[in-house]
Amino acid sequence: MRPEAVEAMLPFLTERFGNPSGAHAVSREARKALDEARDTVAQCLEARPAEVVFTGGGTEADNLAILGALAVRRGPTVCSAVEHHAVLHTCQAAGDNRLLPVDGNGVVDLQRLPELLDPSVSVVSVMLANNEVGVIEPVREVVALTRELAPEAVVHTDAVQAFPWLDVAALAGAADLVAVSAHKFGGPKGVGALVVRQGVQVRPMIHGGGQERDRRSGTHNVAGIVAMAAAMRATVDGRAAEVARIRALRDRLADGLLATVPGCAETGDRANKIAGNCHLTFDGVESEELLVLLDAAGVYASAGSACASGAVDPSHVMAAMGVPRARALGALRLSLGPRTTEADVELALSAVPAAVSRLRQG
Ligand code: PLP
């Protein structure tokens, strides 16, 4: 977590442990902190305070957006084929889901969107930045086409990965619903927010005491919310400088590996990716084995593949991008963030080629 976030939350775990829904002085203090946090989050997302609904993370925000909108008006959902499972599985569970394909770079195919849209469509959900390959999606264009061809549909964007790197308000345009998650930008896990634009209706999924204007019941996670707001403020204030620094580190890492490791390819168009994402594939190498060797070398990476019931499948993102299965099975995602140093990049630049050549020698 960012130090600003830790510092902001500590008093609310100790001497300021009031419940903002109560009536006495300790509660009022917590209510004030909650209101201030809401103002900050609203400012950082260019929303009105009343449009911010605090949730228990990104997954819950995505679920509230999609299921909450469907409960108001049932109809087919349209989402991109590369959505995080928090969106993809939610749309699929609701039934009647139409998948918007992506091109070889992971960008949604806007030419195909009109054939998926008609006035019956209820929800359109396209993420702002992809969590696996880092690609930035044309959400403004998705909003414009939806307004034209499915005027009653609401547009949701999962901005969970985008927020640390991008001006979400500018890129999400007039999207009706925008989800963020604190642990992606230096806040705590288990807290997030959904922006519900004025005039847009979502039915609650969690019923109870009527908190959050009856859109999400449950005693507020005051410490988490206050910490999220502090992390958001620090992220927005430092974003331009941090993005430039991290982009330079990422470029050195990606270029270094592409130049030194034969059979290494980059996934997606780097010019259209968030700065902290380095996604590569290595021919003839299995991700899972690569991760084990890297872990031992102190490089904590992830693969683009998910292991289910013993069988390793390429990720749905790489499959949707049309990356051949053999190549997709050798995927490696190296994520950089505010705490990544030059020394970390140097370590990866020596550990990855060593691990790949060891695996290729069998
Ligand atoms: N959406 C995207 C794009 C994500 O990357 C994640 C987290 O990995 C989520 C949603 C889920 O957020 P949370 O972990 O806060 O539930």
mmCIF file of C-alpha atoms and ligand atoms in Angstrom:
data_model
loop_
_atom_site.group_PDB
_atom_site.id
_atom_site.type_symbol
_atom_site.label_atom_id
_atom_site.label_comp_id
_atom_site.label_asym_id
_atom_site.label_seq_id
_atom_site.Cartn_x
_atom_site.Cartn_y
_atom_site.Cartn_z
ATOM 1 C CA MET A 1 0.000 0.000 0.000
ATOM 2 C CA ARG A 2 1.022 3.594 -0.509
ATOM 3 C CA PRO A 3 2.275 5.128 2.751
ATOM 4 C CA GLU A 4 -0.347 7.892 2.387
ATOM 5 C CA ALA A 5 -3.076 5.240 2.416
ATOM 6 C CA VAL A 6 -1.715 3.383 5.429
ATOM 7 C CA GLU A 7 -1.327 6.609 7.357
ATOM 8 C CA ALA A 8 -4.837 7.735 6.467
ATOM 9 C CA MET A 9 -6.498 4.508 7.539
ATOM 10 C CA LEU A 10 -4.757 3.803 10.862
ATOM 11 C CA PRO A 11 -6.796 6.212 13.045
ATOM 12 C CA PHE A 12 -10.000 4.593 11.771
ATOM 13 C CA LEU A 13 -8.804 1.213 12.985
ATOM 14 C CA THR A 14 -7.969 2.571 16.415
ATOM 15 C CA GLU A 15 -9.304 5.628 18.215
ATOM 16 C CA ARG A 16 -11.727 6.782 15.480
ATOM 17 C CA PHE A 17 -13.619 3.524 15.124
ATOM 18 C CA GLY A 18 -17.109 4.970 14.779
ATOM 19 C CA ASN A 19 -19.892 3.672 12.545
ATOM 20 C CA PRO A 20 -20.865 6.497 10.157
ATOM 21 C CA SER A 21 -24.506 5.462 10.274
ATOM 22 C CA GLY A 22 -24.807 6.158 14.012
ATOM 23 C CA ALA A 23 -25.969 9.393 15.646
ATOM 24 C CA HIS A 24 -23.406 10.291 18.317
ATOM 25 C CA ALA A 25 -20.191 12.262 18.133
ATOM 26 C CA VAL A 26 -17.914 9.321 17.343
ATOM 27 C CA SER A 27 -20.219 8.332 14.498
ATOM 28 C CA ARG A 28 -20.364 11.873 13.218
ATOM 29 C CA GLU A 29 -16.594 11.916 13.037
ATOM 30 C CA ALA A 30 -16.649 8.744 10.944
ATOM 31 C CA ARG A 31 -19.410 10.206 8.755
ATOM 32 C CA LYS A 32 -17.302 13.294 8.134
ATOM 33 C CA ALA A 33 -14.331 11.148 7.090
ATOM 34 C CA LEU A 34 -16.590 9.117 4.806
ATOM 35 C CA ASP A 35 -18.009 12.257 3.209
ATOM 36 C CA GLU A 36 -14.532 13.668 2.643
ATOM 37 C CA ALA A 37 -13.372 10.383 1.118
ATOM 38 C CA ARG A 38 -16.401 10.423 -1.187
ATOM 39 C CA ASP A 39 -15.564 13.966 -2.298
ATOM 40 C CA THR A 40 -11.983 12.943 -3.082
ATOM 41 C CA VAL A 41 -12.998 9.842 -5.014
ATOM 42 C CA ALA A 42 -15.599 11.867 -6.911
ATOM 43 C CA GLN A 43 -13.043 14.544 -7.807
ATOM 44 C CA CYS A 44 -10.486 12.001 -8.991
ATOM 45 C CA LEU A 45 -13.089 10.357 -11.229
ATOM 46 C CA GLU A 46 -14.714 13.647 -12.270
ATOM 47 C CA ALA A 47 -18.015 12.502 -10.813
ATOM 48 C CA ARG A 48 -20.479 13.997 -8.371
ATOM 49 C CA PRO A 49 -20.180 12.726 -4.796
ATOM 50 C CA ALA A 50 -23.713 11.313 -4.977
ATOM 51 C CA GLU A 51 -22.669 9.251 -8.004
ATOM 52 C CA VAL A 52 -20.040 7.305 -6.026
ATOM 53 C CA VAL A 53 -21.077 3.959 -4.536
ATOM 54 C CA PHE A 54 -18.479 2.335 -2.279
ATOM 55 C CA THR A 55 -18.176 -1.429 -2.708
ATOM 56 C CA GLY A 56 -16.140 -4.314 -1.419
ATOM 57 C CA GLY A 57 -13.787 -4.193 -4.423
ATOM 58 C CA GLY A 58 -13.718 -4.305 -8.204
ATOM 59 C CA THR A 59 -15.535 -7.601 -8.594
ATOM 60 C CA GLU A 60 -18.456 -6.337 -6.547
ATOM 61 C CA ALA A 61 -18.524 -3.060 -8.457
ATOM 62 C CA ASP A 62 -18.666 -4.943 -11.777
ATOM 63 C CA ASN A 63 -21.421 -7.220 -10.471
ATOM 64 C CA LEU A 64 -23.447 -4.308 -9.154
ATOM 65 C CA ALA A 65 -23.106 -2.496 -12.473
ATOM 66 C CA ILE A 66 -24.206 -5.397 -14.645
ATOM 67 C CA LEU A 67 -26.698 -7.222 -12.433
ATOM 68 C CA GLY A 68 -27.989 -3.972 -10.954
ATOM 69 C CA ALA A 69 -28.704 -2.557 -14.419
ATOM 70 C CA LEU A 70 -30.229 -5.843 -15.607
ATOM 71 C CA ALA A 71 -32.581 -5.842 -12.620
ATOM 72 C CA VAL A 72 -33.909 -2.481 -13.812
ATOM 73 C CA ARG A 73 -34.243 -3.510 -17.425
ATOM 74 C CA ARG A 74 -33.738 -7.066 -18.631
ATOM 75 C CA GLY A 75 -32.217 -7.666 -22.032
ATOM 76 C CA PRO A 76 -29.147 -9.068 -23.714
ATOM 77 C CA THR A 77 -25.693 -8.015 -22.529
ATOM 78 C CA VAL A 78 -22.767 -7.228 -24.819
ATOM 79 C CA CYS A 79 -19.212 -7.431 -23.497
ATOM 80 C CA SER A 80 -15.773 -7.765 -24.996
ATOM 81 C CA ALA A 81 -14.202 -11.188 -25.282
ATOM 82 C CA VAL A 82 -11.233 -10.055 -23.177
ATOM 83 C CA GLU A 83 -13.081 -8.829 -20.085
ATOM 84 C CA HIS A 84 -11.922 -9.786 -16.614
ATOM 85 C CA HIS A 85 -13.962 -12.703 -15.297
ATOM 86 C CA ALA A 86 -15.701 -10.299 -12.912
ATOM 87 C CA VAL A 87 -17.492 -8.961 -16.011
ATOM 88 C CA LEU A 88 -17.387 -11.950 -18.361
ATOM 89 C CA HIS A 89 -18.739 -14.508 -15.912
ATOM 90 C CA THR A 90 -21.328 -12.059 -14.599
ATOM 91 C CA CYS A 91 -22.664 -11.392 -18.091
ATOM 92 C CA GLN A 92 -22.617 -15.100 -18.898
ATOM 93 C CA ALA A 93 -24.379 -15.995 -15.645
ATOM 94 C CA ALA A 94 -27.114 -13.505 -16.480
ATOM 95 C CA GLY A 95 -27.679 -15.318 -19.808
ATOM 96 C CA ASP A 96 -28.095 -13.961 -23.333
ATOM 97 C CA ASN A 97 -24.586 -12.568 -23.567
ATOM 98 C CA ARG A 98 -23.123 -11.370 -26.870
ATOM 99 C CA LEU A 99 -19.343 -11.320 -27.166
ATOM 100 C CA LEU A 100 -17.584 -8.489 -28.949
ATOM 101 C CA PRO A 101 -14.467 -9.897 -30.646
ATOM 102 C CA VAL A 102 -11.017 -8.284 -30.508
ATOM 103 C CA ASP A 103 -8.271 -7.970 -33.099
ATOM 104 C CA GLY A 104 -4.777 -9.443 -32.908
ATOM 105 C CA ASN A 105 -3.735 -6.598 -30.607
ATOM 106 C CA GLY A 106 -6.601 -7.223 -28.189
ATOM 107 C CA VAL A 107 -8.545 -4.117 -29.238
ATOM 108 C CA VAL A 108 -12.306 -4.542 -29.605
ATOM 109 C CA ASP A 109 -13.506 -4.705 -33.189
ATOM 110 C CA LEU A 110 -15.739 -1.640 -33.497
ATOM 111 C CA GLN A 111 -16.831 -2.736 -36.976
ATOM 112 C CA ARG A 112 -18.486 -5.771 -35.388
ATOM 113 C CA LEU A 113 -20.222 -3.861 -32.610
ATOM 114 C CA PRO A 114 -23.235 -2.644 -34.666
ATOM 115 C CA GLU A 115 -24.300 -6.209 -35.477
ATOM 116 C CA LEU A 116 -24.414 -6.981 -31.720
ATOM 117 C CA LEU A 117 -26.398 -3.889 -30.788
ATOM 118 C CA ASP A 118 -30.144 -3.452 -31.103
ATOM 119 C CA PRO A 119 -32.761 -1.663 -29.005
ATOM 120 C CA SER A 120 -33.317 -4.738 -26.804
ATOM 121 C CA VAL A 121 -29.748 -4.646 -25.427
ATOM 122 C CA SER A 122 -29.644 -3.769 -21.755
ATOM 123 C CA VAL A 123 -25.952 -3.530 -20.813
ATOM 124 C CA VAL A 124 -22.754 -2.984 -22.821
ATOM 125 C CA SER A 125 -19.529 -3.576 -20.896
ATOM 126 C CA VAL A 126 -16.053 -2.895 -22.290
ATOM 127 C CA MET A 127 -13.030 -2.502 -20.046
ATOM 128 C CA LEU A 128 -10.780 0.541 -20.250
ATOM 129 C CA ALA A 129 -7.507 -1.368 -19.935
ATOM 130 C CA ASN A 130 -6.975 -5.111 -20.009
ATOM 131 C CA ASN A 131 -5.560 -6.752 -16.912
ATOM 132 C CA GLU A 132 -3.546 -9.335 -18.768
ATOM 133 C CA VAL A 133 -2.053 -7.727 -21.850
ATOM 134 C CA GLY A 134 -2.503 -4.076 -20.838
ATOM 135 C CA VAL A 135 -4.292 -2.995 -24.011
ATOM 136 C CA ILE A 136 -6.403 0.188 -23.857
ATOM 137 C CA GLU A 137 -9.911 -0.109 -25.307
ATOM 138 C CA PRO A 138 -11.803 2.585 -27.257
ATOM 139 C CA VAL A 139 -14.544 3.060 -24.663
ATOM 140 C CA ARG A 140 -15.654 6.483 -25.939
ATOM 141 C CA GLU A 141 -16.400 4.993 -29.342
ATOM 142 C CA VAL A 142 -18.269 2.102 -27.702
ATOM 143 C CA VAL A 143 -20.413 4.625 -25.820
ATOM 144 C CA ALA A 144 -21.157 6.589 -29.008
ATOM 145 C CA LEU A 145 -22.193 3.503 -31.002
ATOM 146 C CA THR A 146 -24.323 2.228 -28.128
ATOM 147 C CA ARG A 147 -26.171 5.535 -27.806
ATOM 148 C CA GLU A 148 -26.988 5.364 -31.494
ATOM 149 C CA LEU A 149 -27.981 1.712 -31.854
ATOM 150 C CA ALA A 150 -29.161 0.667 -28.377
ATOM 151 C CA PRO A 151 -30.294 3.957 -26.880
ATOM 152 C CA GLU A 152 -31.770 2.423 -23.735
ATOM 153 C CA ALA A 153 -28.707 0.359 -22.906
ATOM 154 C CA VAL A 154 -26.317 1.430 -20.155
ATOM 155 C CA VAL A 155 -22.586 1.346 -20.804
ATOM 156 C CA HIS A 156 -20.315 -0.004 -18.097
ATOM 157 C CA THR A 157 -16.547 0.196 -18.111
ATOM 158 C CA ASP A 158 -14.275 -1.761 -15.818
ATOM 159 C CA ALA A 159 -11.535 0.798 -15.141
ATOM 160 C CA VAL A 160 -9.864 -1.327 -12.466
ATOM 161 C CA GLN A 161 -6.581 -1.706 -14.370
ATOM 162 C CA ALA A 162 -6.765 1.665 -16.050
ATOM 163 C CA PHE A 163 -6.976 3.949 -13.044
ATOM 164 C CA PRO A 164 -3.329 3.790 -11.925
ATOM 165 C CA TRP A 165 -2.163 4.794 -15.400
ATOM 166 C CA LEU A 166 -4.804 6.718 -17.290
ATOM 167 C CA ASP A 167 -7.126 9.675 -16.978
ATOM 168 C CA VAL A 168 -10.181 7.511 -16.531
ATOM 169 C CA ALA A 169 -12.708 10.337 -16.728
ATOM 170 C CA ALA A 170 -11.373 11.499 -20.097
ATOM 171 C CA LEU A 171 -11.190 8.017 -21.611
ATOM 172 C CA ALA A 172 -14.441 6.636 -20.207
ATOM 173 C CA GLY A 173 -16.272 9.602 -21.695
ATOM 174 C CA ALA A 174 -19.956 9.423 -21.052
ATOM 175 C CA ALA A 175 -19.994 5.834 -19.781
ATOM 176 C CA ASP A 176 -22.872 5.334 -17.336
ATOM 177 C CA LEU A 177 -21.042 3.083 -14.904
ATOM 178 C CA VAL A 178 -17.338 3.007 -14.031
ATOM 179 C CA ALA A 179 -15.702 0.477 -11.668
ATOM 180 C CA VAL A 180 -12.411 0.905 -9.793
ATOM 181 C CA SER A 181 -10.597 -1.136 -7.146
ATOM 182 C CA ALA A 182 -8.310 0.299 -4.450
ATOM 183 C CA HIS A 183 -5.660 -2.417 -4.381
ATOM 184 C CA LYS A 184 -4.642 -1.609 -7.947
ATOM 185 C CA PHE A 185 -3.485 1.869 -6.998
ATOM 186 C CA GLY A 186 -1.924 1.455 -3.577
ATOM 187 C CA GLY A 187 -5.047 1.183 -1.447
ATOM 188 C CA PRO A 188 -6.216 -1.822 0.555
ATOM 189 C CA LYS A 189 -7.746 -4.979 -0.842
ATOM 190 C CA GLY A 190 -11.492 -5.455 -0.521
ATOM 191 C CA VAL A 191 -12.591 -1.914 -1.253
ATOM 192 C CA GLY A 192 -13.616 -0.284 -4.512
ATOM 193 C CA ALA A 193 -16.171 2.009 -6.023
ATOM 194 C CA LEU A 194 -18.745 2.149 -8.759
ATOM 195 C CA VAL A 195 -19.612 5.479 -10.353
ATOM 196 C CA VAL A 196 -23.301 5.463 -11.222
ATOM 197 C CA ARG A 197 -24.020 8.503 -13.344
ATOM 198 C CA GLN A 198 -26.899 10.703 -12.307
ATOM 199 C CA GLY A 199 -30.123 9.423 -13.851
ATOM 200 C CA VAL A 200 -28.772 5.887 -14.283
ATOM 201 C CA GLN A 201 -30.470 3.300 -12.150
ATOM 202 C CA VAL A 202 -29.028 0.167 -10.591
ATOM 203 C CA ARG A 203 -30.955 -2.080 -8.221
ATOM 204 C CA PRO A 204 -28.996 -3.134 -5.161
ATOM 205 C CA MET A 205 -27.582 -6.640 -4.966
ATOM 206 C CA ILE A 206 -26.929 -6.370 -1.249
ATOM 207 C CA HIS A 207 -30.012 -5.465 0.762
ATOM 208 C CA GLY A 208 -30.040 -4.327 4.338
ATOM 209 C CA GLY A 209 -29.675 -1.030 6.158
ATOM 210 C CA GLY A 210 -29.894 1.080 3.017
ATOM 211 C CA GLN A 211 -26.396 2.579 3.060
ATOM 212 C CA GLU A 212 -25.010 4.210 -0.083
ATOM 213 C CA ARG A 213 -28.421 5.659 -0.954
ATOM 214 C CA ASP A 214 -29.832 2.170 -0.844
ATOM 215 C CA ARG A 215 -27.538 0.986 -3.614
ATOM 216 C CA ARG A 216 -25.205 -1.052 -1.385
ATOM 217 C CA SER A 217 -26.159 -1.928 2.162
ATOM 218 C CA GLY A 218 -23.747 -2.872 4.918
ATOM 219 C CA THR A 219 -21.758 -0.968 7.544
ATOM 220 C CA HIS A 220 -19.158 1.116 5.757
ATOM 221 C CA ASN A 221 -15.562 -0.039 5.669
ATOM 222 C CA VAL A 222 -14.511 3.434 6.825
ATOM 223 C CA ALA A 223 -10.796 2.683 7.197
ATOM 224 C CA GLY A 224 -10.657 1.055 3.767
ATOM 225 C CA ILE A 225 -12.619 3.822 2.095
ATOM 226 C CA VAL A 226 -10.507 6.570 3.665
ATOM 227 C CA ALA A 227 -7.357 4.718 2.593
ATOM 228 C CA MET A 228 -8.703 4.270 -0.941
ATOM 229 C CA ALA A 229 -9.355 7.992 -1.182
ATOM 230 C CA ALA A 230 -5.823 8.824 0.017
ATOM 231 C CA ALA A 231 -4.314 6.353 -2.451
ATOM 232 C CA MET A 232 -6.433 7.790 -5.250
ATOM 233 C CA ARG A 233 -5.373 11.338 -4.519
ATOM 234 C CA ALA A 234 -1.692 10.326 -4.384
ATOM 235 C CA THR A 235 -2.069 8.357 -7.614
ATOM 236 C CA VAL A 236 -3.653 11.218 -9.512
ATOM 237 C CA ASP A 237 -1.163 13.778 -8.185
ATOM 238 C CA GLY A 238 1.871 11.666 -9.053
ATOM 239 C CA ARG A 239 0.511 9.930 -12.116
ATOM 240 C CA ALA A 240 2.214 11.822 -14.933
ATOM 241 C CA ALA A 241 5.706 11.498 -13.433
ATOM 242 C CA GLU A 242 5.202 7.902 -12.330
ATOM 243 C CA VAL A 243 3.838 6.787 -15.674
ATOM 244 C CA ALA A 244 6.838 8.322 -17.490
ATOM 245 C CA ARG A 245 9.325 6.640 -15.136
ATOM 246 C CA ILE A 246 7.631 3.253 -15.262
ATOM 247 C CA ARG A 247 7.126 3.372 -19.028
ATOM 248 C CA ALA A 248 10.876 3.899 -19.475
ATOM 249 C CA LEU A 249 11.606 0.932 -17.188
ATOM 250 C CA ARG A 250 9.042 -1.223 -18.987
ATOM 251 C CA ASP A 251 10.493 -0.339 -22.375
ATOM 252 C CA ARG A 252 13.977 -1.241 -21.205
ATOM 253 C CA LEU A 253 12.714 -4.551 -19.866
ATOM 254 C CA ALA A 254 10.681 -5.472 -22.941
ATOM 255 C CA ASP A 255 13.315 -4.301 -25.444
ATOM 256 C CA GLY A 256 16.066 -6.023 -23.492
ATOM 257 C CA LEU A 257 14.270 -9.375 -23.460
ATOM 258 C CA LEU A 258 13.174 -9.115 -27.085
ATOM 259 C CA ALA A 259 16.789 -8.428 -28.093
ATOM 260 C CA THR A 260 18.447 -11.144 -26.032
ATOM 261 C CA VAL A 261 16.038 -14.082 -26.023
ATOM 262 C CA PRO A 262 15.421 -15.854 -29.357
ATOM 263 C CA GLY A 263 11.792 -16.856 -29.963
ATOM 264 C CA CYS A 264 10.497 -14.070 -27.737
ATOM 265 C CA ALA A 265 7.550 -11.978 -28.934
ATOM 266 C CA GLU A 266 5.579 -9.138 -27.446
ATOM 267 C CA THR A 267 1.799 -9.348 -27.079
ATOM 268 C CA GLY A 268 -0.239 -6.351 -28.219
ATOM 269 C CA ASP A 269 0.769 -2.990 -29.590
ATOM 270 C CA ARG A 270 3.000 -1.331 -27.002
ATOM 271 C CA ALA A 271 1.950 2.151 -28.061
ATOM 272 C CA ASN A 272 -1.596 1.319 -26.935
ATOM 273 C CA LYS A 273 -0.835 -0.280 -23.592
ATOM 274 C CA ILE A 274 -0.733 0.885 -19.996
ATOM 275 C CA ALA A 275 2.804 1.718 -18.908
ATOM 276 C CA GLY A 276 3.206 -1.024 -16.293
ATOM 277 C CA ASN A 277 2.422 -3.982 -18.531
ATOM 278 C CA CYS A 278 5.083 -6.145 -20.144
ATOM 279 C CA HIS A 279 3.556 -9.219 -21.743
ATOM 280 C CA LEU A 280 5.763 -11.576 -23.700
ATOM 281 C CA THR A 281 5.668 -15.105 -25.076
ATOM 282 C CA PHE A 282 8.596 -17.515 -25.348
ATOM 283 C CA ASP A 283 8.513 -20.263 -27.960
ATOM 284 C CA GLY A 284 9.038 -23.768 -26.674
ATOM 285 C CA VAL A 285 8.652 -22.819 -23.021
ATOM 286 C CA GLU A 286 5.764 -23.533 -20.659
ATOM 287 C CA SER A 287 4.705 -20.597 -18.531
ATOM 288 C CA GLU A 288 4.144 -22.623 -15.394
ATOM 289 C CA GLU A 289 7.709 -23.968 -15.447
ATOM 290 C CA LEU A 290 9.089 -20.550 -16.223
ATOM 291 C CA LEU A 291 7.262 -19.042 -13.248
ATOM 292 C CA VAL A 292 8.754 -21.612 -10.888
ATOM 293 C CA LEU A 293 12.313 -20.803 -11.984
ATOM 294 C CA LEU A 294 11.663 -17.064 -11.857
ATOM 295 C CA ASP A 295 10.133 -17.345 -8.402
ATOM 296 C CA ALA A 296 13.292 -19.074 -7.179
ATOM 297 C CA ALA A 297 15.335 -16.234 -8.702
ATOM 298 C CA GLY A 298 13.242 -13.598 -6.889
ATOM 299 C CA VAL A 299 11.176 -12.508 -9.907
ATOM 300 C CA TYR A 300 7.473 -12.702 -9.079
ATOM 301 C CA ALA A 301 5.598 -12.890 -12.335
ATOM 302 C CA SER A 302 2.416 -14.360 -13.674
ATOM 303 C CA ALA A 303 1.436 -16.277 -16.745
ATOM 304 C CA GLY A 304 -1.237 -15.615 -19.266
ATOM 305 C CA SER A 305 -2.663 -19.038 -18.672
ATOM 306 C CA ALA A 306 -4.944 -20.534 -16.103
ATOM 307 C CA CYS A 307 -4.490 -24.021 -14.790
ATOM 308 C CA ALA A 308 -7.777 -25.865 -14.377
ATOM 309 C CA SER A 309 -8.071 -29.502 -13.351
ATOM 310 C CA GLY A 310 -4.510 -30.303 -14.293
ATOM 311 C CA ALA A 311 -4.852 -29.098 -17.880
ATOM 312 C CA VAL A 312 -3.119 -25.883 -18.786
ATOM 313 C CA ASP A 313 -5.256 -23.762 -21.062
ATOM 314 C CA PRO A 314 -4.200 -20.569 -22.764
ATOM 315 C CA SER A 315 -6.032 -17.603 -21.278
ATOM 316 C CA HIS A 316 -9.328 -16.492 -22.789
ATOM 317 C CA VAL A 317 -7.633 -13.177 -23.592
ATOM 318 C CA MET A 318 -4.883 -14.701 -25.697
ATOM 319 C CA ALA A 319 -7.363 -17.079 -27.332
ATOM 320 C CA ALA A 320 -9.609 -14.135 -28.252
ATOM 321 C CA MET A 321 -6.602 -12.339 -29.750
ATOM 322 C CA GLY A 322 -5.971 -15.351 -31.969
ATOM 323 C CA VAL A 323 -2.547 -16.078 -30.478
ATOM 324 C CA PRO A 324 -1.721 -19.657 -31.498
ATOM 325 C CA ARG A 325 -2.110 -22.073 -28.604
ATOM 326 C CA ALA A 326 1.534 -23.181 -28.614
ATOM 327 C CA ARG A 327 2.692 -19.574 -28.335
ATOM 328 C CA ALA A 328 0.080 -18.643 -25.745
ATOM 329 C CA LEU A 329 1.224 -21.469 -23.475
ATOM 330 C CA GLY A 330 4.600 -19.729 -23.177
ATOM 331 C CA ALA A 331 3.195 -16.417 -21.928
ATOM 332 C CA LEU A 332 4.822 -14.303 -19.260
ATOM 333 C CA ARG A 333 3.384 -11.167 -17.683
ATOM 334 C CA LEU A 334 5.798 -8.910 -15.855
ATOM 335 C CA SER A 335 3.967 -6.072 -14.121
ATOM 336 C CA LEU A 336 5.712 -2.892 -13.041
ATOM 337 C CA GLY A 337 4.412 -0.415 -10.493
ATOM 338 C CA PRO A 338 5.365 2.603 -8.415
ATOM 339 C CA ARG A 339 7.752 0.537 -6.311
ATOM 340 C CA THR A 340 9.560 -1.087 -9.223
ATOM 341 C CA THR A 341 13.207 -0.017 -9.382
ATOM 342 C CA GLU A 342 15.955 -0.156 -12.001
ATOM 343 C CA ALA A 343 17.520 -2.950 -9.970
ATOM 344 C CA ASP A 344 14.309 -4.983 -10.291
ATOM 345 C CA VAL A 345 14.437 -4.578 -14.057
ATOM 346 C CA GLU A 346 18.110 -5.603 -14.140
ATOM 347 C CA LEU A 347 17.254 -8.689 -12.121
ATOM 348 C CA ALA A 348 14.493 -9.658 -14.555
ATOM 349 C CA LEU A 349 16.770 -8.944 -17.518
ATOM 350 C CA SER A 350 19.202 -11.555 -16.269
ATOM 351 C CA ALA A 351 16.796 -14.051 -14.652
ATOM 352 C CA VAL A 352 14.346 -14.421 -17.556
ATOM 353 C CA PRO A 353 16.916 -15.304 -20.280
ATOM 354 C CA ALA A 354 18.649 -17.712 -17.886
ATOM 355 C CA ALA A 355 15.375 -19.451 -16.998
ATOM 356 C CA VAL A 356 14.256 -19.669 -20.629
ATOM 357 C CA SER A 357 17.511 -21.176 -21.812
ATOM 358 C CA ARG A 358 17.529 -23.657 -18.927
ATOM 359 C CA LEU A 359 14.025 -24.816 -19.858
ATOM 360 C CA ARG A 360 14.912 -25.085 -23.524
ATOM 361 C CA GLN A 361 17.908 -27.253 -22.710
ATOM 362 C CA GLY A 362 15.455 -29.535 -20.894
HETATM 363 N N1 PLP B 1 -11.414 -6.094 -13.171
HETATM 364 C C1 PLP B 1 -10.135 -6.097 -13.538
HETATM 365 C C2 PLP B 1 -9.749 -5.593 -14.894
HETATM 366 C C3 PLP B 1 -9.142 -6.567 -12.662
HETATM 367 O O1 PLP B 1 -7.867 -6.595 -13.043
HETATM 368 C C4 PLP B 1 -9.536 -7.029 -11.387
HETATM 369 C C5 PLP B 1 -8.551 -7.551 -10.412
HETATM 370 O O2 PLP B 1 -7.633 -8.232 -10.708
HETATM 371 C C6 PLP B 1 -10.899 -6.982 -11.045
HETATM 372 C C7 PLP B 1 -11.797 -6.505 -11.961
HETATM 373 C C8 PLP B 1 -11.383 -7.447 -9.709
HETATM 374 O O3 PLP B 1 -11.118 -6.518 -8.712
HETATM 375 P P1 PLP B 1 -11.064 -6.980 -7.176
HETATM 376 O O4 PLP B 1 -9.818 -7.803 -7.059
HETATM 377 O O5 PLP B 1 -10.981 -5.712 -6.396
HETATM 378 O O6 PLP B 1 -12.288 -7.750 -6.877
#
